[in-house]
Coordinates of C-alpha atoms in Angstrom, one line a residue:
M1491 CA 0.0 0.0 0.0
T1492 CA 1.3 3.4 -0.9
V1493 CA 0.8 6.1 1.7
F1494 CA 1.1 9.8 0.9
Q1495 CA 2.2 11.9 3.9
P1496 CA 3.3 15.5 3.8
S1497 CA 6.7 16.5 4.9
S1498 CA 6.8 18.1 8.4
G1499 CA 8.3 21.4 7.2
R1500 CA 9.9 22.0 10.6
R1501 CA 12.7 24.6 11.0
Q1502 CA 15.9 23.9 12.9
P1503 CA 16.2 25.9 16.0
T1504 CA 18.5 29.0 15.6
P1505 CA 21.6 28.7 17.8
R1506 CA 22.0 31.5 20.3
T1507 CA 24.7 32.6 22.7
V1508 CA 24.2 31.5 26.3
G1509 CA 25.3 33.7 29.3
R1510 CA 24.8 37.2 28.0
N1511 CA 22.2 39.8 29.0
Y1512 CA 21.0 38.2 32.3
Q1513 CA 17.4 39.3 32.9
P1514 CA 16.4 40.6 36.3
L1515 CA 15.1 37.9 38.6
F1516 CA 11.6 39.4 38.9
V1517 CA 11.1 39.3 35.1
M1518 CA 12.0 35.6 35.1
L1519 CA 9.6 34.9 37.9
F1520 CA 6.8 36.8 36.2
V1521 CA 7.3 34.9 32.9
S1522 CA 7.4 31.6 34.7
L1523 CA 4.2 32.3 36.5
F1524 CA 2.6 33.4 33.3
L1525 CA 3.6 30.3 31.4
L1526 CA 2.5 28.0 34.2
G1527 CA -0.9 29.7 34.2
A1528 CA -1.2 29.4 30.4
M1529 CA -0.2 25.8 30.4
G1530 CA -2.6 25.0 33.1
S1531 CA -5.5 26.6 31.3
R1532 CA -4.5 24.8 28.1
L1533 CA -4.2 21.5 29.9
A1534 CA -7.6 22.0 31.4
Y1535 CA -9.1 22.8 28.0
L1536 CA -7.5 19.7 26.4
Q1537 CA -8.5 17.4 29.2
L1538 CA -12.0 18.7 29.8
I1539 CA -13.2 19.9 26.5
Q1540 CA -11.2 17.9 23.8
G1541 CA -10.0 15.0 25.9
T1542 CA -12.1 12.4 24.1
R1543 CA -11.2 13.6 20.7
N1544 CA -7.5 13.8 21.4
R1545 CA -7.4 10.4 23.1
Q1546 CA -9.1 9.0 20.0
L1547 CA -6.7 10.8 17.7
A1548 CA -3.7 9.5 19.6
E1549 CA -4.9 6.0 19.6
N1550 CA -6.1 5.9 16.0
N1551 CA -3.1 7.7 14.7
R1552 CA -1.2 4.7 15.9
I1553 CA -3.7 1.9 15.1
R1554 CA -5.1 1.5 11.7
L1555 CA -7.8 -0.8 10.3
I1556 CA -7.0 -2.0 6.8
P1557 CA -10.0 -3.9 5.3
K1558 CA -9.3 -6.5 2.7
Q1559 CA -12.0 -7.0 0.1
P1560 CA -12.7 -10.6 -0.9
V1561 CA -12.2 -11.6 -4.5
R1562 CA -15.6 -12.3 -6.1
G1563 CA -16.3 -15.8 -7.4
N1564 CA -15.9 -16.5 -11.1
I1565 CA -18.8 -17.3 -13.4
F1566 CA -18.3 -20.1 -16.0
D1567 CA -20.4 -21.6 -18.8
R1568 CA -21.4 -25.3 -18.8
K1569 CA -18.0 -26.3 -20.2
G1570 CA -15.9 -24.2 -17.8
R1571 CA -15.3 -21.2 -20.1
V1572 CA -15.0 -17.9 -18.3
L1573 CA -18.0 -15.6 -18.5
A1574 CA -17.1 -13.3 -15.6
S1575 CA -13.9 -13.0 -13.4
S1576 CA -11.9 -10.4 -11.6
R1577 CA -8.8 -8.3 -12.6
L1578 CA -6.5 -6.3 -10.5
S1579 CA -6.6 -2.5 -10.5
Y1580 CA -5.7 0.5 -8.4
A1581 CA -8.1 2.3 -6.1
V1582 CA -7.8 5.5 -4.1
Y1583 CA -8.7 5.5 -0.4
L1584 CA -8.9 8.1 2.3
W1585 CA -8.1 7.6 6.0
P1586 CA -10.6 10.0 7.7
I1587 CA -9.0 10.1 11.1
A1588 CA -5.7 11.3 9.6
L1589 CA -7.3 14.2 7.7
K1590 CA -6.5 17.6 9.2
K1591 CA -9.4 20.0 8.9
T1592 CA -7.2 22.9 8.0
D1593 CA -5.7 20.9 5.1
W1594 CA -8.8 19.0 4.0
P1595 CA -10.2 21.6 1.6
G1596 CA -6.9 21.6 -0.4
T1597 CA -6.7 17.8 -0.3
R1598 CA -10.3 17.5 -1.5
Q1599 CA -9.6 20.0 -4.3
R1600 CA -6.5 18.2 -5.5
L1601 CA -8.3 14.8 -5.5
S1602 CA -11.2 16.3 -7.4
K1603 CA -8.9 17.7 -10.1
T1604 CA -6.8 14.6 -10.4
L1605 CA -9.6 12.0 -10.3
N1606 CA -12.1 14.1 -12.2
L1607 CA -14.5 13.7 -9.3
P1608 CA -16.9 16.4 -8.0
E1609 CA -15.7 17.8 -4.6
A1610 CA -19.2 17.3 -3.3
D1611 CA -19.0 13.6 -4.0
I1612 CA -15.7 13.2 -2.1
Q1613 CA -17.0 15.2 0.8
K1614 CA -20.2 13.1 1.0
R1615 CA -18.1 9.9 1.1
V1616 CA -16.1 11.1 4.0
E1617 CA -19.1 12.3 5.9
R1618 CA -20.8 9.0 5.4
A1619 CA -17.9 7.3 7.2
G1620 CA -17.3 10.1 9.7
F1621 CA -14.1 12.1 10.1
N1622 CA -13.2 10.1 13.1
S1623 CA -13.3 6.7 11.3
P1624 CA -10.1 4.7 11.6
S1625 CA -11.0 2.6 8.6
L1626 CA -10.0 3.3 5.0
I1627 CA -12.8 4.4 2.6
R1628 CA -12.6 4.1 -1.1
I1629 CA -13.3 7.2 -3.2
E1630 CA -12.4 6.0 -6.7
R1631 CA -11.9 2.7 -8.5
D1632 CA -9.7 1.6 -11.4
I1633 CA -7.6 4.7 -11.7
S1634 CA -5.2 5.1 -14.6
P1635 CA -1.4 5.1 -14.5
A1636 CA -1.4 8.8 -15.2
Q1637 CA -3.6 9.4 -12.2
I1638 CA -1.3 7.3 -10.0
T1639 CA 1.6 9.4 -11.1
A1640 CA -0.2 12.6 -10.5
L1641 CA -1.1 11.6 -7.0
A1642 CA 2.5 10.6 -6.3
E1643 CA 3.7 14.0 -7.5
Y1644 CA 1.5 15.8 -5.0
S1645 CA 2.0 13.3 -2.2
N1646 CA 3.2 16.1 0.2
Q1647 CA -0.2 17.7 -0.1
L1648 CA -2.3 14.6 0.3
E1649 CA -2.2 13.5 3.9
G1650 CA -4.4 10.5 4.6
V1651 CA -4.7 9.6 0.9
E1652 CA -3.6 6.0 -0.1
V1653 CA -3.5 4.0 -3.3
D1654 CA -4.0 0.3 -3.1
I1655 CA -4.6 -2.7 -5.3
E1656 CA -8.1 -4.2 -5.5
A1657 CA -10.0 -6.7 -7.6
V1658 CA -12.7 -5.4 -10.0
R1659 CA -15.2 -7.3 -12.1
N1660 CA -14.2 -8.2 -15.6
Y1661 CA -16.4 -9.6 -18.4
P1662 CA -14.0 -10.9 -21.1
N1663 CA -16.8 -11.2 -23.7
G1664 CA -18.0 -7.6 -23.4
D1665 CA -21.8 -7.3 -23.8
L1666 CA -22.3 -11.0 -24.6
A1667 CA -25.0 -12.5 -22.3
A1668 CA -25.2 -9.1 -20.5
H1669 CA -28.8 -9.5 -19.4
V1670 CA -28.1 -13.0 -18.0
L1671 CA -24.8 -12.1 -16.2
G1672 CA -25.9 -8.7 -15.0
Y1673 CA -23.4 -6.4 -13.5
T1674 CA -21.9 -5.2 -10.2
G1675 CA -21.9 -1.8 -8.5
E1676 CA -21.4 -0.1 -5.2
L1677 CA -24.1 -0.1 -2.6
N1678 CA -25.9 3.2 -2.3
D1679 CA -27.1 4.6 1.0
E1680 CA -30.6 3.0 0.7
E1681 CA -29.3 -0.4 -0.2
L1682 CA -26.7 -0.3 2.6
A1683 CA -29.4 0.5 5.2
K1684 CA -31.4 -2.5 4.1
R1685 CA -28.4 -4.9 4.0
K1686 CA -26.2 -3.8 6.9
N1687 CA -27.4 -6.7 9.0
E1688 CA -26.1 -9.0 6.3
G1689 CA -22.5 -7.8 6.9
Y1690 CA -22.4 -5.3 4.1
R1691 CA -20.4 -2.0 4.7
I1692 CA -19.7 1.3 3.0
G1693 CA -18.1 0.8 -0.4
D1694 CA -19.2 -2.8 -0.8
I1695 CA -19.6 -4.0 -4.4
V1696 CA -22.7 -6.2 -5.0
G1697 CA -24.5 -7.8 -7.9
Q1698 CA -27.1 -5.4 -9.3
M1699 CA -28.9 -7.6 -11.9
G1700 CA -29.0 -11.0 -13.5
V1701 CA -26.8 -13.9 -12.2
E1702 CA -24.6 -11.4 -10.3
Q1703 CA -27.6 -10.5 -8.2
A1704 CA -29.3 -13.9 -8.1
F1705 CA -26.2 -15.6 -6.8
E1706 CA -24.8 -12.8 -4.7
D1707 CA -24.6 -14.9 -1.6
K1708 CA -22.4 -17.5 -3.4
L1709 CA -20.3 -15.0 -5.3
R1710 CA -19.6 -12.3 -2.7
G1711 CA -17.1 -13.9 -0.3
E1712 CA -16.2 -12.6 3.2
W1713 CA -14.2 -9.5 4.1
G1714 CA -10.9 -9.8 5.8
G1715 CA -8.6 -7.2 7.2
Q1716 CA -5.6 -6.2 9.3
Q1717 CA -5.2 -4.2 12.4
V1718 CA -1.8 -2.6 12.3
E1719 CA 0.3 -0.2 14.3
V1720 CA 1.9 2.6 12.2
D1721 CA 4.4 5.3 12.9
G1722 CA 4.1 9.0 12.3
A1723 CA 5.0 8.5 8.6
G1724 CA 2.2 6.0 8.2
Q1725 CA 4.6 3.0 7.9
V1726 CA 3.4 -0.3 9.4
L1727 CA 5.4 -1.2 12.5
R1728 CA 3.6 -4.4 13.3
V1729 CA 0.5 -6.4 12.6
L1730 CA -1.7 -6.6 15.7
G1731 CA -4.2 -9.0 14.2
Q1732 CA -5.6 -10.2 10.9
K1733 CA -8.3 -12.2 9.2
K1734 CA -7.8 -13.5 5.7
A1735 CA -10.5 -12.5 3.2
K1736 CA -12.5 -15.5 2.0
P1737 CA -13.0 -15.5 -1.8
G1738 CA -16.4 -16.0 -3.2
K1739 CA -17.5 -19.3 -4.6
D1740 CA -17.5 -19.9 -8.4
V1741 CA -20.8 -20.4 -10.2
Q1742 CA -21.2 -22.6 -13.2
L1743 CA -24.1 -21.9 -15.5
T1744 CA -26.0 -24.0 -18.0
L1745 CA -25.2 -21.5 -20.8
D1746 CA -23.1 -22.8 -23.7
L1747 CA -20.8 -20.1 -24.9
K1748 CA -20.8 -21.4 -28.4
V1749 CA -24.6 -21.4 -28.6
Q1750 CA -24.8 -18.0 -26.9
K1751 CA -22.4 -16.5 -29.5
A1752 CA -24.6 -18.0 -32.3
A1753 CA -27.7 -16.5 -30.8
E1754 CA -26.0 -13.1 -30.4
A1755 CA -25.0 -13.2 -34.0
A1756 CA -28.4 -14.3 -35.2
L1757 CA -30.2 -11.5 -33.4
G1758 CA -27.6 -8.9 -34.5
D1759 CA -28.6 -5.3 -34.0
R1760 CA -32.4 -6.1 -34.0
K1761 CA -34.4 -5.2 -31.0
G1762 CA -35.7 -8.5 -29.7
A1763 CA -34.6 -11.7 -27.9
I1764 CA -33.6 -15.3 -28.5
V1765 CA -33.8 -18.1 -25.9
A1766 CA -32.4 -21.7 -26.3
L1767 CA -33.4 -24.4 -23.9
D1768 CA -32.8 -28.1 -23.4
P1769 CA -36.5 -29.3 -23.7
N1770 CA -35.8 -32.3 -21.5
N1771 CA -34.7 -30.6 -18.3
G1772 CA -35.1 -26.8 -18.8
A1773 CA -31.4 -25.9 -18.9
V1774 CA -30.9 -22.5 -20.6
L1775 CA -28.3 -22.9 -23.3
A1776 CA -28.5 -19.3 -24.5
M1777 CA -30.4 -16.1 -23.7
V1778 CA -29.8 -12.8 -25.6
S1779 CA -31.7 -9.5 -25.6
R1780 CA -31.1 -6.4 -27.7
P1781 CA -30.3 -3.6 -27.2
A1782 CA -27.7 -4.6 -24.7
F1783 CA -24.9 -3.0 -22.6
D1784 CA -21.3 -3.8 -21.7
P1785 CA -21.3 -4.7 -17.9
N1786 CA -17.6 -3.7 -17.7
I1787 CA -18.6 -0.1 -17.7
F1788 CA -20.0 -0.6 -14.2
S1789 CA -16.8 -2.0 -12.8
T1790 CA -15.6 1.6 -12.6
R1791 CA -17.4 4.9 -12.0
I1792 CA -19.8 5.5 -14.7
T1793 CA -19.9 9.1 -16.1
Q1794 CA -23.0 11.1 -17.0
A1795 CA -22.0 11.0 -20.7
T1796 CA -21.7 7.2 -20.7
W1797 CA -25.1 6.9 -18.9
K1798 CA -26.8 9.1 -21.5
Q1799 CA -25.2 7.2 -24.3
L1800 CA -26.6 3.9 -22.8
Q1801 CA -30.1 5.3 -22.5
S1802 CA -30.1 6.5 -26.1
K1803 CA -30.1 2.9 -27.2
G1804 CA -33.7 2.4 -26.0
N1805 CA -34.0 0.6 -22.6
P1806 CA -30.9 -1.5 -22.9
F1807 CA -31.4 -2.9 -19.3
V1808 CA -34.7 -4.5 -20.2
N1809 CA -34.3 -8.3 -20.7
R1810 CA -36.8 -8.8 -23.6
A1811 CA -36.4 -12.5 -23.2
M1812 CA -38.5 -12.1 -20.0
R1813 CA -41.0 -9.4 -21.1
G1814 CA -44.4 -10.0 -22.4
F1815 CA -45.6 -9.5 -26.0
P1816 CA -48.6 -10.8 -28.0
P1817 CA -47.6 -14.4 -28.9
A1818 CA -49.3 -14.4 -32.3
S1819 CA -49.7 -17.7 -34.1
T1820 CA -47.3 -19.6 -31.8
F1821 CA -50.3 -19.7 -29.5
K1822 CA -52.0 -22.0 -31.9
I1823 CA -50.2 -24.9 -30.1
V1824 CA -52.4 -24.0 -27.0
T1825 CA -55.6 -23.7 -29.2
T1826 CA -54.9 -27.1 -30.8
T1827 CA -54.4 -28.6 -27.3
A1828 CA -57.7 -27.1 -26.0
G1829 CA -59.6 -28.3 -29.0
L1830 CA -58.4 -31.9 -28.8
E1831 CA -58.3 -32.2 -25.0
T1832 CA -61.8 -30.9 -24.4
G1833 CA -63.2 -33.5 -26.8
K1834 CA -65.0 -30.8 -28.8
F1835 CA -62.9 -31.7 -31.8
S1836 CA -61.2 -34.9 -32.9
P1837 CA -57.7 -35.3 -34.5
D1838 CA -59.5 -36.0 -37.8
T1839 CA -61.5 -32.8 -37.7
V1840 CA -61.7 -30.9 -41.0
L1841 CA -63.0 -27.4 -41.3
Q1842 CA -63.6 -25.0 -44.1
T1843 CA -61.4 -21.9 -44.0
Y1844 CA -62.3 -18.5 -45.4
A1845 CA -60.9 -15.2 -46.4
A1846 CA -62.2 -13.9 -43.1
L1847 CA -64.2 -15.2 -40.1
Q1848 CA -67.0 -12.9 -39.2
V1849 CA -67.8 -12.6 -35.4
G1850 CA -70.4 -10.0 -34.8
N1851 CA -69.2 -6.8 -36.3
T1852 CA -65.6 -7.9 -36.4
A1853 CA -63.9 -9.8 -39.3
F1854 CA -60.8 -11.9 -38.4
G1855 CA -59.0 -12.1 -41.7
E1856 CA -56.9 -14.9 -43.1
W1857 CA -53.3 -13.8 -43.6
N1858 CA -53.4 -14.9 -47.3
H1859 CA -56.7 -13.1 -47.8
A1860 CA -58.3 -16.2 -49.4
G1861 CA -58.4 -19.1 -47.0
F1862 CA -56.9 -22.6 -47.5
G1863 CA -60.0 -24.6 -48.4
S1864 CA -61.0 -27.6 -46.2
I1865 CA -58.2 -28.5 -43.9
G1866 CA -57.4 -30.4 -40.6
F1867 CA -55.3 -29.6 -37.6
V1868 CA -51.9 -30.6 -39.2
R1869 CA -52.4 -28.5 -42.3
A1870 CA -53.9 -25.7 -40.3
L1871 CA -50.7 -25.6 -38.1
A1872 CA -48.5 -25.8 -41.2
M1873 CA -50.2 -22.9 -42.9
S1874 CA -51.1 -21.0 -39.7
S1875 CA -54.7 -20.6 -40.6
N1876 CA -56.5 -17.9 -38.6
T1877 CA -60.0 -18.8 -39.7
F1878 CA -59.4 -22.5 -38.8
F1879 CA -58.2 -21.8 -35.3
G1880 CA -60.7 -19.0 -34.8
Q1881 CA -63.4 -21.7 -35.3
I1882 CA -61.6 -24.0 -32.8
G1883 CA -61.4 -21.2 -30.2
R1884 CA -65.1 -20.3 -30.7
G1885 CA -66.0 -23.9 -30.3
V1886 CA -64.1 -24.6 -27.0
G1887 CA -64.8 -21.2 -25.5
G1888 CA -62.7 -18.8 -23.5
P1889 CA -62.4 -20.7 -20.3
A1890 CA -60.9 -23.7 -22.0
L1891 CA -58.3 -21.6 -23.8
I1892 CA -57.5 -19.8 -20.5
E1893 CA -57.1 -23.1 -18.6
W1894 CA -54.7 -24.6 -21.2
S1895 CA -52.8 -21.4 -21.5
R1896 CA -52.0 -21.6 -17.8
K1897 CA -51.2 -25.3 -17.9
Y1898 CA -48.6 -24.5 -20.5
G1899 CA -47.1 -21.9 -18.1
L1900 CA -48.4 -18.7 -19.6
G1901 CA -49.4 -15.9 -17.3
Q1902 CA -47.0 -16.9 -14.5
K1903 CA -43.3 -16.8 -13.9
T1904 CA -41.4 -19.8 -15.1
G1905 CA -39.3 -20.1 -11.9
I1906 CA -35.9 -19.1 -13.5
E1907 CA -33.5 -17.7 -10.9
L1908 CA -33.5 -14.2 -12.3
S1909 CA -35.6 -11.5 -10.5
E1910 CA -36.2 -9.5 -13.7
E1911 CA -38.7 -12.0 -15.0
A1912 CA -42.2 -10.8 -15.8
S1913 CA -45.4 -12.9 -15.5
G1914 CA -46.9 -12.1 -18.8
L1915 CA -50.7 -12.1 -19.0
V1916 CA -53.5 -14.6 -19.5
A1917 CA -56.6 -12.4 -19.4
D1918 CA -60.0 -13.7 -18.2
E1919 CA -63.4 -12.2 -17.6
A1920 CA -62.5 -10.9 -14.1
W1921 CA -59.4 -9.2 -15.4
K1922 CA -61.3 -7.5 -18.3
Q1923 CA -64.0 -6.4 -15.9
K1924 CA -61.5 -4.8 -13.6
A1925 CA -59.3 -3.3 -16.4
Y1926 CA -62.1 -2.1 -18.8
K1927 CA -65.4 -2.6 -17.0
W1928 CA -66.5 -4.7 -20.0
E1929 CA -67.7 -8.3 -20.3
W1930 CA -65.8 -11.0 -22.0
T1931 CA -67.0 -11.6 -25.6
V1932 CA -66.8 -14.3 -28.3
G1933 CA -64.6 -11.9 -30.2
D1934 CA -62.1 -11.9 -27.2
T1935 CA -62.1 -15.7 -27.4
V1936 CA -61.4 -15.8 -31.2
N1937 CA -58.8 -13.1 -30.8
M1938 CA -57.1 -15.2 -28.1
S1939 CA -57.2 -18.4 -30.1
I1940 CA -54.9 -16.8 -32.8
G1941 CA -52.5 -15.3 -30.2
Q1942 CA -53.8 -11.7 -30.4
G1943 CA -55.8 -9.6 -28.0
F1944 CA -54.9 -9.3 -24.3
T1945 CA -52.5 -12.3 -24.1
Q1946 CA -48.9 -11.4 -23.3
A1947 CA -46.2 -14.1 -23.3
T1948 CA -42.5 -13.8 -22.8
P1949 CA -40.0 -15.5 -25.2
L1950 CA -38.9 -17.6 -22.2
Q1951 CA -42.4 -18.8 -21.6
L1952 CA -42.9 -19.7 -25.2
A1953 CA -39.7 -21.6 -25.2
V1954 CA -41.1 -23.6 -22.3
M1955 CA -44.4 -24.0 -24.3
F1956 CA -42.5 -25.5 -27.3
S1957 CA -40.7 -27.9 -24.9
V1958 CA -44.0 -29.6 -24.2
P1959 CA -44.5 -31.2 -27.6
A1960 CA -40.7 -31.6 -27.9
N1961 CA -40.5 -33.8 -24.8
S1962 CA -43.9 -35.4 -25.4
G1963 CA -46.0 -33.7 -22.8
Y1964 CA -44.0 -32.2 -19.9
R1965 CA -43.6 -28.6 -18.7
V1966 CA -40.0 -27.9 -17.6
K1967 CA -38.6 -25.3 -15.3
P1968 CA -35.9 -23.1 -17.1
H1969 CA -32.8 -22.6 -15.0
L1970 CA -29.3 -21.2 -15.2
L1971 CA -27.4 -22.8 -12.4
K1972 CA -25.9 -26.0 -13.7
D1973 CA -26.2 -27.9 -10.4
N1974 CA -29.7 -26.8 -9.7
E1975 CA -31.0 -30.3 -9.1
D1976 CA -34.5 -29.2 -8.1
S1977 CA -35.1 -27.5 -11.4
K1978 CA -33.4 -30.2 -13.5
N1979 CA -35.7 -32.8 -12.0
W1980 CA -38.9 -30.7 -12.1
R1981 CA -41.1 -32.0 -14.9
K1982 CA -44.8 -31.3 -14.7
P1983 CA -47.0 -33.6 -16.9
L1984 CA -49.8 -32.0 -18.8
N1985 CA -51.4 -35.4 -19.1
L1986 CA -52.0 -34.9 -22.8
K1987 CA -53.6 -37.7 -24.9
P1988 CA -51.0 -39.5 -27.1
S1989 CA -53.2 -38.5 -30.0
T1990 CA -52.9 -34.8 -29.1
I1991 CA -49.2 -34.9 -28.9
K1992 CA -49.1 -36.8 -32.2
V1993 CA -51.2 -34.1 -34.0
I1994 CA -49.1 -31.2 -32.6
R1995 CA -45.8 -32.8 -33.5
E1996 CA -46.9 -33.7 -37.0
G1997 CA -48.2 -30.2 -37.5
L1998 CA -45.0 -28.5 -36.3
R1999 CA -43.0 -30.8 -38.6
Q2000 CA -45.1 -29.8 -41.5
V2001 CA -44.6 -26.1 -40.8
I2002 CA -41.0 -26.7 -41.8
A2003 CA -41.6 -29.3 -44.5
S2004 CA -44.3 -27.5 -46.5
G2005 CA -45.7 -24.5 -44.5
T2006 CA -44.6 -21.1 -43.2
G2007 CA -41.2 -22.2 -42.0
T2008 CA -39.6 -23.7 -45.1
A2009 CA -36.6 -21.5 -44.6
L2010 CA -35.5 -24.1 -41.9
N2011 CA -36.0 -27.1 -44.2
V2012 CA -32.3 -27.5 -44.9
P2013 CA -30.3 -30.6 -45.7
H2014 CA -27.3 -29.9 -43.5
L2015 CA -29.2 -30.1 -40.2
P2016 CA -31.3 -32.8 -38.6
P2017 CA -35.1 -32.5 -39.3
I2018 CA -36.6 -29.4 -37.6
S2019 CA -40.1 -28.8 -36.2
G2020 CA -41.4 -25.3 -35.4
K2021 CA -44.1 -22.7 -35.6
S2022 CA -44.1 -19.1 -36.9
G2023 CA -46.0 -16.1 -35.6
T2024 CA -46.6 -12.5 -36.7
A2025 CA -48.1 -10.3 -34.1
E2026 CA -50.0 -7.1 -34.8
A2027 CA -48.5 -4.3 -32.6
P2028 CA -50.1 -1.0 -33.6
P2029 CA -49.1 1.7 -33.9
G2030 CA -45.8 0.1 -34.6
K2031 CA -44.7 -2.5 -37.1
P2032 CA -45.6 -6.2 -36.4
H2033 CA -43.5 -8.4 -34.2
A2034 CA -41.9 -11.6 -35.6
W2035 CA -41.8 -14.9 -33.8
F2036 CA -40.4 -18.4 -34.5
G2037 CA -40.1 -21.4 -32.2
A2038 CA -38.3 -24.5 -33.3
Y2039 CA -36.9 -27.7 -31.9
A2040 CA -34.5 -30.4 -33.3
P2041 CA -34.0 -33.1 -34.1
S2042 CA -37.8 -33.6 -34.7
D2043 CA -37.8 -37.2 -33.6
K2044 CA -35.7 -36.8 -30.5
P2045 CA -35.3 -33.1 -29.6
E2046 CA -32.2 -31.8 -27.9
I2047 CA -32.8 -28.1 -28.2
V2048 CA -35.6 -25.6 -28.4
V2049 CA -35.0 -22.2 -29.9
L2050 CA -37.4 -19.2 -29.6
A2051 CA -36.5 -16.2 -31.7
F2052 CA -38.3 -12.8 -31.4
A2053 CA -37.9 -9.6 -33.3
E2054 CA -39.7 -6.6 -31.9
H2055 CA -41.4 -4.4 -34.5
S2056 CA -39.5 -6.1 -37.3
G2057 CA -42.1 -5.3 -39.9
G2058 CA -41.8 -8.8 -41.4
S2059 CA -43.4 -12.2 -40.9
G2060 CA -42.2 -14.7 -38.4
G2061 CA -41.2 -17.2 -41.1
K2062 CA -39.1 -14.7 -43.0
I2063 CA -37.5 -12.7 -40.1
A2064 CA -37.4 -14.8 -37.0
G2065 CA -37.2 -18.2 -38.8
P2066 CA -33.7 -17.6 -40.2
M2067 CA -32.6 -16.4 -36.8
A2068 CA -33.7 -19.7 -35.2
L2069 CA -31.9 -21.5 -38.0
Q2070 CA -28.7 -19.8 -37.3
V2071 CA -28.8 -20.8 -33.6
L2072 CA -29.5 -24.4 -34.6
E2073 CA -26.5 -24.3 -36.9
G2074 CA -24.4 -23.1 -34.1
Y2075 CA -25.6 -25.8 -31.7
F2076 CA -25.1 -28.7 -34.2
D2077 CA -21.9 -27.0 -35.4
K2078 CA -23.0 -27.3 -39.1
K2079 CA -22.9 -24.6 -41.7
P2080 CA -24.7 -24.7 -45.1
P2081 CA -22.6 -26.3 -47.8
Q2082 CA -20.8 -23.9 -50.1
P2083 CA -21.5 -24.2 -53.8
P2084 CA -18.7 -25.7 -56.0
K2085 CA -16.0 -23.4 -56.9
D2086 CA -16.9 -23.4 -60.6
M2087 CA -20.5 -22.3 -59.7
Q2088 CA -19.5 -19.5 -57.4
A2089 CA -19.9 -16.0 -58.7
K2090 CA -16.8 -14.5 -60.3
P2091 CA -15.8 -10.9 -60.1
D2092 CA -16.4 -8.8 -63.2

């Protein structure tokens, strides 16, 4: 630790001749009595008025408490690759008890200029700890070599200022998986007041979002420190006692860095989200949301300019993978289930489709403006027929759709470890009465059956929904902690009829083979099943959805891709995004054409 102490600036006494100019005796006596009186008065003042303060100064100028921050635990992906770790940097500390009030304004001003910190912020930090505190308080993190040099140059003006090494959070992949990992930051006054009983102290760095927040207790470690005796120059004479800091525990996630990178590339700069799950146990293989942020910026003091730049991106801290949007035609999986499980319709049901389905004064149009003739469930899923599923919804009624929505996990949190998750919405008559003072109508039921209206589902919830047909009928609990045995073993059966599962699986396969998802019908990957969705989102452009799983016969992965206000259809916008993630998972790229068929430059 580097300690900056000012030089004493004492002058050597001037030698004088002894024995000349003897003073009269009565003058010496008068001076002696005067000095004794002054000293007595001063002694009384020091003992009675400033005794406590001076005793504390004397003791604390000799004894110093040096806290030792624990190194935060690392975060790894499922294969042990680093997602978050710590790096060493220099921080600036103040020792309040050593600050002289007469010198403090100059010290504060110099620190403000060197560290580019407002004087008011420095003053506030010292006041929070108290000027009598014997413990070091951090006033700035991750300072540059130039700042270290500047502080050293002015060391004679910086009494009680110290520079020490500390560990700061480092995210080697930048903004990759930012919404999953979260970030760390210093506790503010309000947070400190709430968590003081948990052993937190001024200057503590804690997880503020994502995994960093969810697993704070594992990652944080325990503070250590030393109680040392120092001399007048601030040099340590001896260690009176010490406790080693206990590093935080490492956390291993279910994320696969390779799949995460593929998902990040697939989403690109679009506003939206992608989620990839293992449909058999709910392990999250990838989760990306855009716009994003680089969590490294919070490892140091964030400037106002940086904060404004972040906000200009458009809510970069919102994890869109866990925010609700109209699910559009992906919801037709639920409508199919409700139709078959209620017994109102059989797997062999064939219905006539139309250019539009008229319900009261509202016409629910077919996306192709013509209809698809007489079709059954499998073809209706493949072509995403609104008028077919509108008839199914009207036939089973709103309560059945609502019941099966909730069985699939919509309208409720999935149970993932992250606190930022939203519940989405499965509206019912009671909700509509409360929100709008209106009754539930047949039109609401038809609208719900095609994934429009009041229903809000998160990309994560829809990934769980696609896992049900993928694993033949079980709802899984998505999770990020690799050794989360409770979540891995949590499988809730929906008790679907085998015939229901068969119809849904055949329909989702035909989406890719001959329907709205033919962009995913590629030879270099195992057979894929999926469903597209295009959600009306006035006054903005439509949202694009695509959910897929592969291989179709024995699925290993579910991918849910969502592009907010993309303006295109799910099959054309979100489908290729899902395909790119699957290519990353199976580590297969589309074959390149032969060299003689490749385009040649002019």
